[in-house]
Coordinates of C-alpha atoms and ligand atoms in Angstrom, one line a residue:
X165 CA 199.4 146.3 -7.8
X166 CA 198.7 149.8 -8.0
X167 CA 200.3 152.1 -4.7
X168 CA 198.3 153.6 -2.4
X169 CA 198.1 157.0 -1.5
X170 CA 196.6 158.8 1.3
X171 CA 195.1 162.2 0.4
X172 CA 193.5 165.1 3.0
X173 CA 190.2 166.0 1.4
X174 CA 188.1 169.4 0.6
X175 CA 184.3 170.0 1.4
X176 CA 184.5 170.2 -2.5
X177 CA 186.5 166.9 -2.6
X178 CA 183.7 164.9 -0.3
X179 CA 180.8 166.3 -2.6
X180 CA 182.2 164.7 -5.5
X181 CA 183.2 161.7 -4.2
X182 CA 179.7 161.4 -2.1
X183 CA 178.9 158.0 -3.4
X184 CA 182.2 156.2 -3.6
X185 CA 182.6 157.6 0.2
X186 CA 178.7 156.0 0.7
X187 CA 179.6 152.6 -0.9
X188 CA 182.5 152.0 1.7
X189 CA 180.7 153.2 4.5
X190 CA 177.8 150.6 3.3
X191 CA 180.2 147.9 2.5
X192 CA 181.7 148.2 5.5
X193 CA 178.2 148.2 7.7
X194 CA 177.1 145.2 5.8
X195 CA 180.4 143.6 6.7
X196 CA 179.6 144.0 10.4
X197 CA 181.0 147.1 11.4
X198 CA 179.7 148.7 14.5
X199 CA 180.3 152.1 13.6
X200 CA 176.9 153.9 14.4
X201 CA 174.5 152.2 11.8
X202 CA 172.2 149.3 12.2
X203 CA 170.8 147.0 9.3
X204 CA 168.9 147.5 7.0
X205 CA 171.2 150.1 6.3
X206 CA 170.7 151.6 2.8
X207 CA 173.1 153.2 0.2
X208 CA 171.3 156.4 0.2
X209 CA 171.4 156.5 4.1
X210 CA 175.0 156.1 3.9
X211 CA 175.8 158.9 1.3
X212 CA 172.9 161.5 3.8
X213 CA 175.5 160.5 6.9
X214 CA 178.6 161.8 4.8
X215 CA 176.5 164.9 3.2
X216 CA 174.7 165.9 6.5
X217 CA 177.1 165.5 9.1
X218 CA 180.8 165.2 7.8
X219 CA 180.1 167.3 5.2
X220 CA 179.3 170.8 7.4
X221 CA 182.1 170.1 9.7
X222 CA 184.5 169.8 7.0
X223 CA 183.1 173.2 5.6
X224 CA 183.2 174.8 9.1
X225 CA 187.1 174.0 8.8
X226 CA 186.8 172.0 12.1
X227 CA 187.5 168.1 10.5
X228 CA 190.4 166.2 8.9
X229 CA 189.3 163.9 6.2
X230 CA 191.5 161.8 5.3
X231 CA 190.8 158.9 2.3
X232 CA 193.3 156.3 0.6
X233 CA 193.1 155.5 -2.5
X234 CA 194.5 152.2 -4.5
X235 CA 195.0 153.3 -7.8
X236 CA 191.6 155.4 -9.0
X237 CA 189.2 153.2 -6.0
X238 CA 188.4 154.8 -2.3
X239 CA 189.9 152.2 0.1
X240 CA 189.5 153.7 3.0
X241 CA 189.3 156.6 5.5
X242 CA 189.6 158.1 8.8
X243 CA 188.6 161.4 10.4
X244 CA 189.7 164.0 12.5
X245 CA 187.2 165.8 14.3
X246 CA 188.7 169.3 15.9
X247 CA 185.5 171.1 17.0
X248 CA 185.8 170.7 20.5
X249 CA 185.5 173.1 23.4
X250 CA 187.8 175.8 24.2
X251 CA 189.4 174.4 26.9
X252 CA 190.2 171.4 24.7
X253 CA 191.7 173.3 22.2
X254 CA 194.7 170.5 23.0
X255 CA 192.3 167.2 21.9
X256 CA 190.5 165.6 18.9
X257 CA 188.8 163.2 18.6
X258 CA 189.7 159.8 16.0
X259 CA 186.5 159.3 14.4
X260 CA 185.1 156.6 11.5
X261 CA 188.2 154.9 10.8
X262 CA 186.8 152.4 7.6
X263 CA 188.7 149.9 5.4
X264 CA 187.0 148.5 2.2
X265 CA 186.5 145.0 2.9
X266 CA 188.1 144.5 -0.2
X267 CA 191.3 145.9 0.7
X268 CA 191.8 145.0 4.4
X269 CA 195.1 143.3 5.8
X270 CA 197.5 145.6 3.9
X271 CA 198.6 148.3 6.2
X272 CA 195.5 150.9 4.6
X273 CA 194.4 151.2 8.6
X274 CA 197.8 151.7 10.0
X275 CA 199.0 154.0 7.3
X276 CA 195.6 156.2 7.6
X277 CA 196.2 156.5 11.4
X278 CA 199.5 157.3 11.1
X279 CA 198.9 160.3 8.8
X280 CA 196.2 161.6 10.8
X281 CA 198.4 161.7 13.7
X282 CA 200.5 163.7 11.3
X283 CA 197.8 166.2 10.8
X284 CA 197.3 166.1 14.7
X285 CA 200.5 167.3 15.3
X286 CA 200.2 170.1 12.6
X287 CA 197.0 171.7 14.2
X288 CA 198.5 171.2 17.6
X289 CA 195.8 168.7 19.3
X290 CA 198.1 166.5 21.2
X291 CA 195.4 164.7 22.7
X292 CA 193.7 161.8 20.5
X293 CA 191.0 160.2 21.8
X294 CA 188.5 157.8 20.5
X295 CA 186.1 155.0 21.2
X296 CA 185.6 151.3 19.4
X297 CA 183.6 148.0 19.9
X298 CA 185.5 145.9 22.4
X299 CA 187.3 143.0 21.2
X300 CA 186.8 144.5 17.3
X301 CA 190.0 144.0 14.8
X302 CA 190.5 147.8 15.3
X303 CA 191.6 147.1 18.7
X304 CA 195.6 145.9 18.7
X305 CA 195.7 148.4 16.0
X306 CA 194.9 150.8 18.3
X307 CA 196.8 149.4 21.0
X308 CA 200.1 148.6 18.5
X309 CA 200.2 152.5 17.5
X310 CA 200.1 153.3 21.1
X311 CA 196.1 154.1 22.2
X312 CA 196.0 153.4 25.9
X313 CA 192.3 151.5 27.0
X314 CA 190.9 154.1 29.4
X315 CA 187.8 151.1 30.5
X316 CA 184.6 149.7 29.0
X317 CA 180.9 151.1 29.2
X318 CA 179.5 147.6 29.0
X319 CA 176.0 147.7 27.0
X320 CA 176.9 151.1 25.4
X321 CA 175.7 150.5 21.9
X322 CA 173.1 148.4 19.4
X323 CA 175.2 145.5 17.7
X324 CA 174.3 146.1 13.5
X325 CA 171.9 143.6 13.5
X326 CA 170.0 145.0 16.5
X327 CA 170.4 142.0 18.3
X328 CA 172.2 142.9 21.7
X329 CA 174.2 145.7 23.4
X330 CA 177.6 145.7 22.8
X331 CA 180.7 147.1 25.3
X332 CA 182.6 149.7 23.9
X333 CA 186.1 150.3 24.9
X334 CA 187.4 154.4 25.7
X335 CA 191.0 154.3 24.3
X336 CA 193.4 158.1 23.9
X337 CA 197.2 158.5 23.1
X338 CA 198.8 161.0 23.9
X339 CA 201.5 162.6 21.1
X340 CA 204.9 162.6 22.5
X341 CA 206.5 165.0 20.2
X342 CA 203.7 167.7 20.5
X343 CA 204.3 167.4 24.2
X344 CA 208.1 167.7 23.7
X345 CA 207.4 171.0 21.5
X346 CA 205.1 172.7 23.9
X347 CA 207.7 172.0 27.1
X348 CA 210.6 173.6 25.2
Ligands
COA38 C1 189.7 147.8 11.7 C2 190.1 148.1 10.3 C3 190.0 149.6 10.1 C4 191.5 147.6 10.0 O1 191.8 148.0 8.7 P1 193.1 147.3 7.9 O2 193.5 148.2 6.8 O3 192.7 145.9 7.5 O4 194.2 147.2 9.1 P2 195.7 147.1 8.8 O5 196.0 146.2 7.7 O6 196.4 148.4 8.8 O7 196.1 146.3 10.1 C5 196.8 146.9 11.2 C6 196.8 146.0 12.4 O8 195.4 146.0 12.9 C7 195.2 144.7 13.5 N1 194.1 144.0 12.7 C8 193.5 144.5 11.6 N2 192.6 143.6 11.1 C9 192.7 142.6 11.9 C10 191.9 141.3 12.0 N3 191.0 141.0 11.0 N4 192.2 140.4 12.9 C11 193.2 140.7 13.9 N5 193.9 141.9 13.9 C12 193.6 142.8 12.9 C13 196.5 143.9 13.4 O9 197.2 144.2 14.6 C14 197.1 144.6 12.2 O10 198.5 144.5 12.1 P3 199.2 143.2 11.3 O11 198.5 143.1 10.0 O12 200.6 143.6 11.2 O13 199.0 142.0 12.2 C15 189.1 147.4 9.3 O14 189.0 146.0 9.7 C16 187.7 148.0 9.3 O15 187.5 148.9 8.5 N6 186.8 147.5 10.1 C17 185.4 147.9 10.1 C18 185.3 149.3 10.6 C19 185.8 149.5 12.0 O16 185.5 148.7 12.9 N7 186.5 150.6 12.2 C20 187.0 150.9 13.5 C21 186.0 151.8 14.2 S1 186.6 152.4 15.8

């Protein structure tokens, strides 16, 4: 089996990788992901999401894009948005975290997380904060890397078969060692 590798991608890095980046987004929809699209969900609509909205961030310089790779195939990827208000300059948010279903079960979530943490540190946001489906797999990931449940907005979002609201759960960590640095 080929190793993986976790790489921090360029605007110019996205563009060219627009439709593998599409496919897993779409793959993982289809799969039953609630992260922000509803079915039908097409291909193309997937690739306009990571052109028109990651894409300007990440050329703004405001975003942390983060993609592992198994051998030469996108396996997943996680995102670290920055742009937030100046008196957050402190806090990001943890944002589209996908695994392939393809490669799921083998640490890709876990290592991605870990490394954007990584990156967190590095640009001094010691506040993470993100939000997830409650009761979804991500969940006692978040939980086991140390994201504390803030509560539950029951009804908060359109399950992907626009069936029902679904609760979503508020989680955040907070970095230790970016606290330690700022105290010395
Ligand atoms: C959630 C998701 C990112 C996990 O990716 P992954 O690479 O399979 O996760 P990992 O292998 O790193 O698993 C890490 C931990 O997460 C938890 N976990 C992941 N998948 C799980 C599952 N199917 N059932 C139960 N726990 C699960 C486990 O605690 C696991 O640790 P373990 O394998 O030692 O038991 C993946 O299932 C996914 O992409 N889901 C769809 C998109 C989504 O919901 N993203 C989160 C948006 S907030």
């Amino acid at each position: 089996m080929s190793a993986m590798t976790i790489t921090s991608f360029s605007a110019d890095d996205l563009e060219r990788h627009l439709p593998e980046l599409g496919a897993l987004l779409h793959a993982c929809v289809h799969d039953g992901a609630s992260v922000g699209f509803v079915l039908p969900c097409s291909v193309e609509e997937c690739e306009a999401f990571w052109g028109g909205k990651v894409l300007p961030t990440l050329r703004h310089g405001r975003l942390v894009l983060l993609v592992a790779r198994e051998g030469d195939a996108i396996a997943g990827t996680v995102q670290l948005d920055y742009d937030t208000m100046p008196n957050q300059r402190h806090r990001a948010d943890v944002r589209k975290l996908l695994v392939h279903p393809a490669w799921r079960r083998r640490g890709i979530a876990r290592a991605l997380m870990t490394e954007l943490e990584r990156h967190a540190l590095r640009l001094q946001r010691s506040l993470l904060t993100l939000d997830t489906r409650t009761g979804d797999h991500a969940e006692p990931l978040y939980t086991a890397l140390g994201y504390q449940a803030v509560g539950v907005i029951p009804g908060y979002a359109l399950d992907p078969d626009q069936a029902c609201l679904e609760a979503t759960t508020f989680m955040y960590k907070a970095l230790e060692a970016a606290h330690a640095q700022s105290a010395a």
